[in-house]
mmCIF file of C-alpha atoms in Angstrom:
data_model
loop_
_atom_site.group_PDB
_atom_site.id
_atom_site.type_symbol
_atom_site.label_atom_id
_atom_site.label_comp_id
_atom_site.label_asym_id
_atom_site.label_seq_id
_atom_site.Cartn_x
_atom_site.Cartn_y
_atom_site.Cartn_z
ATOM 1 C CA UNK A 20 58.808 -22.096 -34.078
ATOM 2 C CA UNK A 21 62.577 -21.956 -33.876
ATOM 3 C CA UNK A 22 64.297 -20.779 -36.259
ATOM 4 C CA UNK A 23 67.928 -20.430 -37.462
ATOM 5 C CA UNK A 24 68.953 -18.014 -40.328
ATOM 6 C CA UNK A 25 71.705 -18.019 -42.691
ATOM 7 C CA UNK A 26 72.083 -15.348 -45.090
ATOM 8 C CA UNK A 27 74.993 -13.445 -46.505
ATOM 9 C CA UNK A 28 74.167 -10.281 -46.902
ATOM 10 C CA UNK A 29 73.397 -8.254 -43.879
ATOM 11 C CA UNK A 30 69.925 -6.268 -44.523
ATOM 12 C CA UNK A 31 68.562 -8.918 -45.916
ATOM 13 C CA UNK A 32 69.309 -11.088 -42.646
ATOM 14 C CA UNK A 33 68.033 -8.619 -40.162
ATOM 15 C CA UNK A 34 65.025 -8.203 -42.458
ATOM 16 C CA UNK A 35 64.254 -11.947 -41.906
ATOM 17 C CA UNK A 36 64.693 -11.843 -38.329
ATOM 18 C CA UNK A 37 62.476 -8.828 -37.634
ATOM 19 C CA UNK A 38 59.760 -10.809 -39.929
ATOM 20 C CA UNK A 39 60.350 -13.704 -38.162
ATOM 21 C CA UNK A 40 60.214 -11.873 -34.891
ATOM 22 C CA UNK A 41 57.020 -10.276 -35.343
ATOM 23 C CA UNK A 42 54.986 -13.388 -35.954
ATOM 24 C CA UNK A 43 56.220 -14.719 -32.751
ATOM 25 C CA UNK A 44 58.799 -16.931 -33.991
ATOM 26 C CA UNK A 45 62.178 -17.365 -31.753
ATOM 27 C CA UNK A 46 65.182 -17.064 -34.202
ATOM 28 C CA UNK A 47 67.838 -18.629 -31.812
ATOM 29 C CA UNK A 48 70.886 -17.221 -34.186
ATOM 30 C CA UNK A 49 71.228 -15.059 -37.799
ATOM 31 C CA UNK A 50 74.803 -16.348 -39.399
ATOM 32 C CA UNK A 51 76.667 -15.043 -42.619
ATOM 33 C CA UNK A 52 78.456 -18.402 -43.559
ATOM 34 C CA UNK A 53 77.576 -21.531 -43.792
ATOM 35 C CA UNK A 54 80.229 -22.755 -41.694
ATOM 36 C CA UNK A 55 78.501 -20.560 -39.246
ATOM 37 C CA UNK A 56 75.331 -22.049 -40.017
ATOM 38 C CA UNK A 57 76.429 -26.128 -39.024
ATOM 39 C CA UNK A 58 77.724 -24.518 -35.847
ATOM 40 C CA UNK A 59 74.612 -22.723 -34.591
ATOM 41 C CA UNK A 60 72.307 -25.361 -35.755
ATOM 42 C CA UNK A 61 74.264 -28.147 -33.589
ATOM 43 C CA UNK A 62 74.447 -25.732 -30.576
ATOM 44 C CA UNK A 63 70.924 -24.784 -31.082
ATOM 45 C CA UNK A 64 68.540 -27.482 -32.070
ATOM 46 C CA UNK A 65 66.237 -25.174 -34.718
ATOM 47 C CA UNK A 66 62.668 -26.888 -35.936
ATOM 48 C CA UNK A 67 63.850 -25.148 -39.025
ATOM 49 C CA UNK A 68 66.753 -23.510 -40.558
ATOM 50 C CA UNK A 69 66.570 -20.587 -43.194
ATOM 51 C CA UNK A 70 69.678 -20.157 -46.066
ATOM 52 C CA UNK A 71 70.849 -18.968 -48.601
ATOM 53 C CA UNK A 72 71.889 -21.321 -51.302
ATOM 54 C CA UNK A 73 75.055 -18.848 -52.231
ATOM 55 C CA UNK A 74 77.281 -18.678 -49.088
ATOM 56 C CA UNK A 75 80.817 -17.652 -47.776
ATOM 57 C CA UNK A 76 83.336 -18.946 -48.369
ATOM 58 C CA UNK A 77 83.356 -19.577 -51.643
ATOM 59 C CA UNK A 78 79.536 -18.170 -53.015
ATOM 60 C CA UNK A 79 78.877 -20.829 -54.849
ATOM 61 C CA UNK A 80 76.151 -23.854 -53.296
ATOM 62 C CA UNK A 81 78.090 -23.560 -49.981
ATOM 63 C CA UNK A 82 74.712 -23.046 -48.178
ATOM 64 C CA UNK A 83 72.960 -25.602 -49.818
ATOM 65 C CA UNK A 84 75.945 -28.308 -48.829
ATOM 66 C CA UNK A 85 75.139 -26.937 -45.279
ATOM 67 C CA UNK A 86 71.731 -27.471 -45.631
ATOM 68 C CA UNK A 87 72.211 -31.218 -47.019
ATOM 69 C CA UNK A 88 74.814 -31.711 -44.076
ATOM 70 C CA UNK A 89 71.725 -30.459 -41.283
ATOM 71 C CA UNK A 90 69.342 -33.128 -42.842
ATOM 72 C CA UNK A 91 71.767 -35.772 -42.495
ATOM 73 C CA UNK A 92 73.265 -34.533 -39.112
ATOM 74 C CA UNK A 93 69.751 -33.705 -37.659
ATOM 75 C CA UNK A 94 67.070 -35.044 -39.769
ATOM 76 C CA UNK A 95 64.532 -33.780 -37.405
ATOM 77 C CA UNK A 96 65.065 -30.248 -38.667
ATOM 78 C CA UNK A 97 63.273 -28.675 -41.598
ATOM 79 C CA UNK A 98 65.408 -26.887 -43.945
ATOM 80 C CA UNK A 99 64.049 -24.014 -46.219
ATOM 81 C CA UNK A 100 66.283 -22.654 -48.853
ATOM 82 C CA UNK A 101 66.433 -19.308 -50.694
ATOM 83 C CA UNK A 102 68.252 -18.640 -53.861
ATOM 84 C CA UNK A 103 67.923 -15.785 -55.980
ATOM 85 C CA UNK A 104 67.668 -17.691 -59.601
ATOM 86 C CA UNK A 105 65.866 -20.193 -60.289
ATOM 87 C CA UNK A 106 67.850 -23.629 -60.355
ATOM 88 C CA UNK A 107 66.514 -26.790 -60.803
ATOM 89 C CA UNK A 108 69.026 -28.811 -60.100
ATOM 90 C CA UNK A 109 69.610 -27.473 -55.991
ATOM 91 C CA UNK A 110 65.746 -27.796 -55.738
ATOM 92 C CA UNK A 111 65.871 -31.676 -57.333
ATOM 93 C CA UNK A 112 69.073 -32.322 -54.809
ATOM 94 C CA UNK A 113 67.016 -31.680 -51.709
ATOM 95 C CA UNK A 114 63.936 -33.380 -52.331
ATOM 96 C CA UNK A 115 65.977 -35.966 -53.913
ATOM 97 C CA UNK A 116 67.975 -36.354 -50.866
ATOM 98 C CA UNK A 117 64.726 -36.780 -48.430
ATOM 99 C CA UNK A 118 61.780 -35.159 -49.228
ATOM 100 C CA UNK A 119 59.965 -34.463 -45.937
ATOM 101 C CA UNK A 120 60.909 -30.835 -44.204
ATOM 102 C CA UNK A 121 62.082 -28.832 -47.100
ATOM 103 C CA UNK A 122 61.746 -25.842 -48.942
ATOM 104 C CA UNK A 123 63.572 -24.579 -52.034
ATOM 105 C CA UNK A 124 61.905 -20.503 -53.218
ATOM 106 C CA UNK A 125 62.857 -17.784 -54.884
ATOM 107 C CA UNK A 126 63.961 -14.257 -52.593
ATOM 108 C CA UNK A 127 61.367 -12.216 -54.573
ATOM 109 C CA UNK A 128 59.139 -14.649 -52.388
ATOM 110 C CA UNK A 129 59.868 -13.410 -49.255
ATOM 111 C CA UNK A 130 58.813 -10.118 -50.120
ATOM 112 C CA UNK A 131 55.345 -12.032 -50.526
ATOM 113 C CA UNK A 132 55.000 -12.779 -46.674
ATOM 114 C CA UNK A 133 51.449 -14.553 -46.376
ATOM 115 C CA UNK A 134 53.774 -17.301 -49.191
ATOM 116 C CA UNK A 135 57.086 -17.018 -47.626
ATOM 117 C CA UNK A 136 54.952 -17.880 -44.103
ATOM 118 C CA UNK A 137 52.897 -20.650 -45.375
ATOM 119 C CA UNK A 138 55.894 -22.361 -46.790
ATOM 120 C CA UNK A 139 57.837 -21.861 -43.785
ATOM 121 C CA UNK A 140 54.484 -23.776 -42.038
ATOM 122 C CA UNK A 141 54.846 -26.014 -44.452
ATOM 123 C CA UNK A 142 58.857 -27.330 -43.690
ATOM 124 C CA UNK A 143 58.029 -27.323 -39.781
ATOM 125 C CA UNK A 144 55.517 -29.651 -40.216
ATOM 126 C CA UNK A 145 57.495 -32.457 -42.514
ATOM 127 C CA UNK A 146 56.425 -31.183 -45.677
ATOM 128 C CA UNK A 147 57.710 -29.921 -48.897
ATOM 129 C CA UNK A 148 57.523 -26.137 -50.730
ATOM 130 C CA UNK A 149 58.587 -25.692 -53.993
ATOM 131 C CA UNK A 150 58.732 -22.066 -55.369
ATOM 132 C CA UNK A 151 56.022 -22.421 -57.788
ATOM 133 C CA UNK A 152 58.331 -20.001 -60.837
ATOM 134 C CA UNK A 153 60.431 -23.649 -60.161
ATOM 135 C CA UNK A 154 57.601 -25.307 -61.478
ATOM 136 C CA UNK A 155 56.664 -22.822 -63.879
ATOM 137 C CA UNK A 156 59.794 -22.402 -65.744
ATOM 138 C CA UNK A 157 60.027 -26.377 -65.674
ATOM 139 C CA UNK A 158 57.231 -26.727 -67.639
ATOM 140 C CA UNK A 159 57.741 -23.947 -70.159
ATOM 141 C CA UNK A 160 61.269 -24.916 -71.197
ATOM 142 C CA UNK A 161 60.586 -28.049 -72.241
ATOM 143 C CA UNK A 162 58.239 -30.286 -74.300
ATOM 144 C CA UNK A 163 57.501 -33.401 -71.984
ATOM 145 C CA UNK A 164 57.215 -36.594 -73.709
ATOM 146 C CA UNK A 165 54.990 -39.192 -72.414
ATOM 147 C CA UNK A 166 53.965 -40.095 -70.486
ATOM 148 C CA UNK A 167 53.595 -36.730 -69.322
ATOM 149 C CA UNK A 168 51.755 -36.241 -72.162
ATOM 150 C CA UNK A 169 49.012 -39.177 -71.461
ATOM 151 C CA UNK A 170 48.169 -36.384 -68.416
ATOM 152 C CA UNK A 171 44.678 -34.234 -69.021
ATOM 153 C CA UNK A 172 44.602 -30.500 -68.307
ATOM 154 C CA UNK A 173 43.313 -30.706 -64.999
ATOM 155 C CA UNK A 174 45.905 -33.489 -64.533
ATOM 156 C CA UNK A 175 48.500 -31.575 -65.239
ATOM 157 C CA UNK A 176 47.209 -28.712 -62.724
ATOM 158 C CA UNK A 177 47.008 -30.965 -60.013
ATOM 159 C CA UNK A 178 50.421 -31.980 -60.429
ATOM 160 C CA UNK A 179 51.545 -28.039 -60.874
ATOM 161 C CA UNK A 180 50.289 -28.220 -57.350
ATOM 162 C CA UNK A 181 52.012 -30.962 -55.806
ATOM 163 C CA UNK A 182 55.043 -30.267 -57.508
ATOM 164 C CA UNK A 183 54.540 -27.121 -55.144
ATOM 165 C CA UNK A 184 54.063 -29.081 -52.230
ATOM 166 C CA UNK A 185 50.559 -28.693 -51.752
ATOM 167 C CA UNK A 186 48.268 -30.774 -49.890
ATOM 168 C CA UNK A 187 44.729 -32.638 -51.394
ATOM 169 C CA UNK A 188 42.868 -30.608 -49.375
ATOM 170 C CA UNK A 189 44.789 -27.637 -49.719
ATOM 171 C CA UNK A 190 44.539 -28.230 -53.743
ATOM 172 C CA UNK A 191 40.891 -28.680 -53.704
ATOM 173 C CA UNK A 192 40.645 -25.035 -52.441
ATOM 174 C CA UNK A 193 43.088 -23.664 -55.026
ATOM 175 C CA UNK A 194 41.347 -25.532 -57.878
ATOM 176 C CA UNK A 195 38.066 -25.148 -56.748
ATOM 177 C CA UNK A 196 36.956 -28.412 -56.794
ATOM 178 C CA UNK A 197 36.751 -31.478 -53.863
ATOM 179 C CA UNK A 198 38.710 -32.963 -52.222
ATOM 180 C CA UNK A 199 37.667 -36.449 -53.208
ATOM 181 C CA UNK A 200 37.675 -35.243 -57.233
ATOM 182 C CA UNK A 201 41.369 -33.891 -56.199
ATOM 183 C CA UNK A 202 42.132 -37.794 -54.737
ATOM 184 C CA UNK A 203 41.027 -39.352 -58.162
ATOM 185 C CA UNK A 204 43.222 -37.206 -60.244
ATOM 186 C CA UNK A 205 46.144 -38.024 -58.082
ATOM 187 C CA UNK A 206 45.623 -41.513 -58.214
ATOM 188 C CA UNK A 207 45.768 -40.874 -62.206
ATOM 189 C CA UNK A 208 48.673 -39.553 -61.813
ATOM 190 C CA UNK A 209 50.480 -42.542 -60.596
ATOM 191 C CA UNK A 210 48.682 -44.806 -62.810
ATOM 192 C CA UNK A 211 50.033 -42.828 -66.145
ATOM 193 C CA UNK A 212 53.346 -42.358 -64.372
ATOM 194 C CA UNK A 213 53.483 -46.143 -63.814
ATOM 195 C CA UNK A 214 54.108 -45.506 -60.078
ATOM 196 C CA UNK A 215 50.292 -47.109 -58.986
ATOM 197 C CA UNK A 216 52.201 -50.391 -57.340
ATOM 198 C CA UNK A 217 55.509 -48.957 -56.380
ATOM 199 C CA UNK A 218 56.008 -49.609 -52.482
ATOM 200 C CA UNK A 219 58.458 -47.972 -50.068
ATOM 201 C CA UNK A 220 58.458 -44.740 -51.776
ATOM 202 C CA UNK A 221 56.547 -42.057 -51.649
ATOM 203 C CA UNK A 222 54.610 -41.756 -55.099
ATOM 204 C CA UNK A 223 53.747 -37.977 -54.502
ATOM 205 C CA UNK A 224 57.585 -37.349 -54.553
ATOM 206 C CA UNK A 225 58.574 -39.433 -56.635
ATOM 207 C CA UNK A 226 55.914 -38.188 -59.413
ATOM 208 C CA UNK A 227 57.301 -34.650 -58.407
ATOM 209 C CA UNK A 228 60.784 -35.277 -59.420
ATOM 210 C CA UNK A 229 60.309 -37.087 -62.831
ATOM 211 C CA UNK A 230 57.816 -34.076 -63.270
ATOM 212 C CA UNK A 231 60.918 -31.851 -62.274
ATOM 213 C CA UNK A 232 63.139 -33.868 -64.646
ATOM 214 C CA UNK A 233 65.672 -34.657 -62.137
#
């Protein structure tokens, strides 16, 4: 794919692009700021852009503002962000935004390549990738109240999955079980969520972000 990089400090940035590189991947330009980053991706045309969420000028969400500006500008490209805490509240802001072709992870994840690869798959082709220490924290620092709690065990994991941007198919293999057993816990989901009739929304997202409290 083609790829554009954003990423303040310099090591870091040429680490990416050698990665990048060496599974055949074209990275068309590796920026510091994220003014730089708007510029390259309208000369450029990525499939998907790679940032930092803390940018010049002001390292605070400066990347992530670039990234929400590239959805908007060019919706066609997939956006995968990297922050080094976790923060719920940039991950709920991009999915919130438009949920197709994003990524929010953690840094430590790139050191994991086979993850930091299959999420990168994952934005080019429209979907979503959620660090899953996101999800973990999420649930662990706080007591959900129904009707979270109406959700079984197994429930709950499927959703852990989702949440993580997971496919049925794709959580079948993780869970060990089918596909179709995966399809029936999903449609639970919505039912105990009270999102079984709502139309022109997606229900997978939209069960992701009351499940990510934003």
């Amino acid at each position: 794919m083609r790829l554009v990089l954003a990423e303040d400090s310099t090591l870091l940035r040429e680490g990416l692009a050698r990665l990048l590189a060496e599974e055949d991947h074209e990275v068309l330009a590796a920026v510091g700021t994220a003014d730089d980053l708007v510029e390259a991706v309208g000369r450029s045309r990525p499939d998907v852009v790679v940032t930092d969420v803390r940018m010049p000028p002001t390292h605070t969400d400066d990347g992530l503002r670039a990234a929400l500006e590239i959805r908007r500008r060019w919706p066609a490209t997939g956006v995968l962000v990297l922050s080094q805490y976790v923060e719920r509240r940039y991950a709920g802001r991009l999915l919130a935004d438009r949920p197709e072709g994003v990524g929010y992870l953690l840094k430590d994840r790139v050191a994991q390549v086979d993850d930091f690869l299959d999420a990168l798959d994952r934005v080019a082709a429209g979907g979503t990738a959620l660090d899953p220490e996101v999800v973990r924290q999420v649930v662990a620092g706080s007591d959900r109240p129904d009707p979270f709690g109406r959700l079984t065990p197994r429930e709950r994991d499927v959703l852990h999955e989702m949440a993580q941007g997971h496919t049925n198919a794709a959580i079948g293999q993780r869970l060990h079980v089918s596909q179709s057993a995966v399809e029936k816990h999903v449609n639970a989901i919505f039912d105990k969520l009270d999102l079984a009739h709502v139309a022109g929304y997606s229900r997978r997202i939209l069960a992701v972000l009351r499940y990510l409290g934003t």
